[in-house]
Coordinates of C-alpha atoms in Angstrom, one line a residue:
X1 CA 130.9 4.4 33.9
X2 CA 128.0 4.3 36.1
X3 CA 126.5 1.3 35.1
X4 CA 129.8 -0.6 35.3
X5 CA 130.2 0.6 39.2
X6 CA 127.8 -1.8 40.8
X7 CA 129.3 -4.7 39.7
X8 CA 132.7 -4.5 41.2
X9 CA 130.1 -3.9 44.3
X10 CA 128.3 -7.1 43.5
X11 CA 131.4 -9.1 43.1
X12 CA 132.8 -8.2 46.2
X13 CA 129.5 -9.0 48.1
X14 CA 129.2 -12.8 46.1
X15 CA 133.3 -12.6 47.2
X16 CA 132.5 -11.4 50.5
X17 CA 129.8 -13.9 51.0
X18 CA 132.0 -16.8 49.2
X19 CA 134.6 -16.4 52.2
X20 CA 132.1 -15.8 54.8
X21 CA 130.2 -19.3 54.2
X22 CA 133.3 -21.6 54.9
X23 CA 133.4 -19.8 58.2
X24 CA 130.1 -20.0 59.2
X25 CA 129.9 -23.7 57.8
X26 CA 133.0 -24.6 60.6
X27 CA 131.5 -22.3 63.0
X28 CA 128.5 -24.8 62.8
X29 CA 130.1 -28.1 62.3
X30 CA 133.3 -27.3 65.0
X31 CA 131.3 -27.5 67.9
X32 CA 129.9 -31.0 67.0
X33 CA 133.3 -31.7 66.6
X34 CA 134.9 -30.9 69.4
X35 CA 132.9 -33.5 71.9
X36 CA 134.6 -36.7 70.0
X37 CA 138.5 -36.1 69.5
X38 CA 138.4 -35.7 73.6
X39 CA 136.3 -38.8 74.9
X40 CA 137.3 -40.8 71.6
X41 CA 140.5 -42.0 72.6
X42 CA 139.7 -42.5 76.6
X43 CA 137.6 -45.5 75.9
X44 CA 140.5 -47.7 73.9
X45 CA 143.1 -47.4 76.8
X46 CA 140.1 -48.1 79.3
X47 CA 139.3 -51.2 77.2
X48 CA 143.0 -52.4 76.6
X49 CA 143.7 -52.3 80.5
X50 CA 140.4 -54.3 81.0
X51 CA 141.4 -56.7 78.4
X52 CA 144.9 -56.9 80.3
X53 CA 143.1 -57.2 84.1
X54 CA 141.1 -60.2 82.5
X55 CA 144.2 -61.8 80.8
X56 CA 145.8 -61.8 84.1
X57 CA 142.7 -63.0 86.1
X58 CA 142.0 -65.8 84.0
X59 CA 146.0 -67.0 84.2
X60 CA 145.8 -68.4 87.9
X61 CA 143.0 -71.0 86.6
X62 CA 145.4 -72.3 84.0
X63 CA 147.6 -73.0 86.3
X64 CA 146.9 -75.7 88.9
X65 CA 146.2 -78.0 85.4
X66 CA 150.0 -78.6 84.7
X67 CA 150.8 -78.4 88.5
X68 CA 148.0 -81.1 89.4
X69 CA 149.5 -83.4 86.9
X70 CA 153.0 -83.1 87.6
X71 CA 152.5 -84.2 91.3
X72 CA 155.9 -84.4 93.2
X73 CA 157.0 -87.4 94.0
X74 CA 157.7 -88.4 97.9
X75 CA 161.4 -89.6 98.5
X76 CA 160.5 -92.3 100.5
X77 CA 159.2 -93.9 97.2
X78 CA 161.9 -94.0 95.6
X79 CA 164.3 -97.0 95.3
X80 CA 166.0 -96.8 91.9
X81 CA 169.6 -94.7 91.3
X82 CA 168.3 -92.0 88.0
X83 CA 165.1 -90.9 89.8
X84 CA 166.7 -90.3 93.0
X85 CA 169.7 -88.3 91.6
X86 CA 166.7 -86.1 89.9
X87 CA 164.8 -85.7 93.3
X88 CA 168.0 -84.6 95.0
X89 CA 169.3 -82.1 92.3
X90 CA 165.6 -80.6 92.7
X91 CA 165.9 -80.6 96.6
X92 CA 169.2 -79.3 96.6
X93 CA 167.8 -76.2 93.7
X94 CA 164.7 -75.4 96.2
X95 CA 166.1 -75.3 99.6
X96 CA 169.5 -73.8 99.2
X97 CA 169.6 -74.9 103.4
X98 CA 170.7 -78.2 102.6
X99 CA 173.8 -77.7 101.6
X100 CA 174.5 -75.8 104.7
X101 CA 172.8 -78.6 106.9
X102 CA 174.8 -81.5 104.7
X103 CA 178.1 -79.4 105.2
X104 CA 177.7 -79.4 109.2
X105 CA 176.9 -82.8 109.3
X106 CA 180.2 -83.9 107.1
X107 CA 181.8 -81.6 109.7
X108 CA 180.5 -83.8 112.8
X109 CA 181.1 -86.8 111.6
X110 CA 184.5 -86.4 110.3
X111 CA 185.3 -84.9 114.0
X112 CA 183.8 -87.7 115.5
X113 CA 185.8 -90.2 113.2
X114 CA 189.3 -88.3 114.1
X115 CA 188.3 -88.5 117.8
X116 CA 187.8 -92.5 117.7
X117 CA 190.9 -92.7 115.6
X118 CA 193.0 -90.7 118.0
X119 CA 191.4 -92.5 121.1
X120 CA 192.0 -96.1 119.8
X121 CA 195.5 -95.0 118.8
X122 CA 196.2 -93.4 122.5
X123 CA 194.9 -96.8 123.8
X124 CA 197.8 -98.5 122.0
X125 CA 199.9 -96.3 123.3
X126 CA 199.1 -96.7 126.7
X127 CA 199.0 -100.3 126.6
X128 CA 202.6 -100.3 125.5
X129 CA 203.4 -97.9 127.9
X130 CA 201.9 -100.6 130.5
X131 CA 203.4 -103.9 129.0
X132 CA 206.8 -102.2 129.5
X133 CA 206.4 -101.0 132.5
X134 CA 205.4 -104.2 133.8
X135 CA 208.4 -106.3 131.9
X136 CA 210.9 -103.8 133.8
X137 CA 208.5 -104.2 137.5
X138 CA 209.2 -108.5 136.5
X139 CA 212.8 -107.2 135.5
X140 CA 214.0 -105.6 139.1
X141 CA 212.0 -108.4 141.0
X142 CA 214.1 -110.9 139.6
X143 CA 217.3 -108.8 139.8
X144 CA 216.6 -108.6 143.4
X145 CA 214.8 -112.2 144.0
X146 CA 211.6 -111.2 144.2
X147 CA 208.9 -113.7 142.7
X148 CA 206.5 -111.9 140.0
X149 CA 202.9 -112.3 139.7
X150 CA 201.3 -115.2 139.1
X151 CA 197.8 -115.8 137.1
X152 CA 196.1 -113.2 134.5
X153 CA 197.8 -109.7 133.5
X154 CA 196.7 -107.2 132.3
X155 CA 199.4 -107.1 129.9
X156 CA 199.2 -110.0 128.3
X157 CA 198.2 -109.9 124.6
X158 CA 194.5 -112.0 125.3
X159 CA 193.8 -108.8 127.8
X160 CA 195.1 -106.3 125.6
X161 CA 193.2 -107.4 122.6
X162 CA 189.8 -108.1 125.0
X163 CA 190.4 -103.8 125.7
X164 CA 191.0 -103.4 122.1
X165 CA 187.8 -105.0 121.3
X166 CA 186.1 -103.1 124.0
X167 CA 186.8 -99.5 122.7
X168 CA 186.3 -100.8 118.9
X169 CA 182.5 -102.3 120.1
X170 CA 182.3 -98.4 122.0
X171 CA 182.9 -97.0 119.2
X172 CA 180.8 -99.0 116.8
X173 CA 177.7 -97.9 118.6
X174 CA 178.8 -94.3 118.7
X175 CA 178.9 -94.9 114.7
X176 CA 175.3 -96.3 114.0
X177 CA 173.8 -94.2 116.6
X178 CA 175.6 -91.1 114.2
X179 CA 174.2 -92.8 111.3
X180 CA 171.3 -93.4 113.0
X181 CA 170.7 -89.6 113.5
X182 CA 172.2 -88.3 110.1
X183 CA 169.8 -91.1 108.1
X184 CA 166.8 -89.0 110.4
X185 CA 168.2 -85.9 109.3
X186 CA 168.7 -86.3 105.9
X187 CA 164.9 -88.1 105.7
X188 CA 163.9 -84.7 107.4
X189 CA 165.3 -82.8 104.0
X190 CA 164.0 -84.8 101.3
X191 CA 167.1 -86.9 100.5
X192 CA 166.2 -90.4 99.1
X193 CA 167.1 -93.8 100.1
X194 CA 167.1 -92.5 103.7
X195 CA 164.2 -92.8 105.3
X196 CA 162.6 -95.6 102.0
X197 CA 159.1 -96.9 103.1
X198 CA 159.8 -100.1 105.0
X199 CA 157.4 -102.4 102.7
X200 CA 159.7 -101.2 99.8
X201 CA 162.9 -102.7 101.2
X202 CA 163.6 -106.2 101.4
X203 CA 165.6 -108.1 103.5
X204 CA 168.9 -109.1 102.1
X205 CA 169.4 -112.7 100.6
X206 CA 165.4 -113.4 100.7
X207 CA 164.6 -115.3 97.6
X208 CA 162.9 -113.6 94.8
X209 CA 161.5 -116.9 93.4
X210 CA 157.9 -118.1 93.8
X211 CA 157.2 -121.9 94.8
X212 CA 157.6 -122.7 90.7
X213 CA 160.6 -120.6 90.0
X214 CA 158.9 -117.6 89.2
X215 CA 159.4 -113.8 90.1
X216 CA 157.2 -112.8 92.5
X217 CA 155.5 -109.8 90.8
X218 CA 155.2 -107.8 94.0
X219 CA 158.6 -108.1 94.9
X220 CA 159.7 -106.4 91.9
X221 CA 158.8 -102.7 93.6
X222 CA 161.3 -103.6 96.1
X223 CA 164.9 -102.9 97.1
X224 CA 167.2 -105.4 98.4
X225 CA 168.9 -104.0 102.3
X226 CA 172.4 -104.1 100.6
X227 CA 171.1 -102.2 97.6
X228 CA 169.8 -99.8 99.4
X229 CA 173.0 -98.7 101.5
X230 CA 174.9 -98.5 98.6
X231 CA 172.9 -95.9 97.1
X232 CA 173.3 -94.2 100.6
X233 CA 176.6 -94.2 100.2
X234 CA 176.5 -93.2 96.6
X235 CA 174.3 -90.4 97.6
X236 CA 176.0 -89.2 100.5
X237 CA 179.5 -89.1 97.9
X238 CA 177.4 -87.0 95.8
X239 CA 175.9 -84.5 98.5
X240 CA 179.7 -84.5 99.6
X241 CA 180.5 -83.5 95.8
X242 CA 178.2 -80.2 95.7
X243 CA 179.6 -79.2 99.5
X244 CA 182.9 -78.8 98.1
X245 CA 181.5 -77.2 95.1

């Protein structure tokens, strides 16, 4: 019995010692430890927002390439029906103030247009009003033996056309000065075919031949006067199109 004592005692030191040497083992490594799991993960966040600032610094210099080479193109260039329809769709996308601008000018001019109409028909009426008025004045001077006037009236249908004539030229000039100051305004907002380069418009019924028969190969850029105002008027149906849109 006494010689079998110690060795419980001997076991339970080795035991003792067994659980103690984990312990001190993490106790030693822990502290070594403990310094990585912090600063470990700072430097990949650090590193992905660098990556991200550079990403985003080196996008501006890709961009002027694609922008150089697609180079708008001036509307004063261009002189054919598919590329100006383009142009104006674009305009019309990137300054949403010409629609407003395009609807006011429809508004002027169709005012103007009723106030020409209404004057020239108030002429008429007047002049009616006056040829009457002079038949019954001849009417009572011969009722009562009178003699009428002699030599031009002012009723007679040479001077009633002449006045006609007069207010139609009046009004004529009010037109192509309104054109006149539509075509500056509408050059002023990118439209084409107002405002075309002058050495890109020809003048109407020129001939296109050379001295053998040929087409002159520089006249081929060019559009002819009466071309050119009827893609005005095409254009200005269309602009008249996305106002009532």
């Amino acid at each position: 019995i006494t010689m079998s004592s110690p060795t419980p005692d001997l076991a339970s030191i080795l035991k003792t010692l067994a659980g103690l040497a984990p312990q001190s083992q993490q106790q030693q490594i822990q502290p070594p430890q403990q310094p990585h799991p912090v600063p470990t993960p700072e430097p990949f966040p650090a590193e992905q927002v660098w990556q991200q600032s550079l990403a985003h610094a080196t996008q501006p210099s890709r961009i002027p390439t694609p922008s150089s080479a697609t180079k708008p193109i001036d509307p004063s260039t261009i002189i054919e029906w598919s590329a100006g329809l383009r142009c104006v769709m674009k305009q019309v996308v990137k300054h949403e103030n010409i629609i407003q601008d395009v609807r006011r000018m429809i508004k002027v001019q169709h005012e103007h247009e009723d106030q020409w109409w209404e004057g020239r028909k108030a002429l008429i009426e007047r002049q009616k009003a006056r040829k009457e008025g002079q038949k019954k004045l001849e009417d009572v001077l011969k009722a009562v033996g009178g003699s009428t006037a002699t030599g031009t009236s002012n009723t007679s249908p040479e001077e009633l056309l002449k006045e006609l004539e007069t207010f139609d030229m009046k009004v004529y000039k009010a037109q192509m000065q309104m054109i006149k100051e539509m075509s500056t305004k509408l050059r002023s907002l990118g439209i084409p075919f107002f405002g075309t380069r002058v050495d890109l418009i020809r003048p109407a019924g020129k001939d296109l031949t050379g001295t053998e028969g040929s087409v002159v190969s520089e006249e081929k850029a060019m559009i002819d006067e009466v071309d050119l105002v009827k893609l005005q008027r095409k254009m200005l149906a269309i602009l008249e199109d996305l106002c009532n849109d």
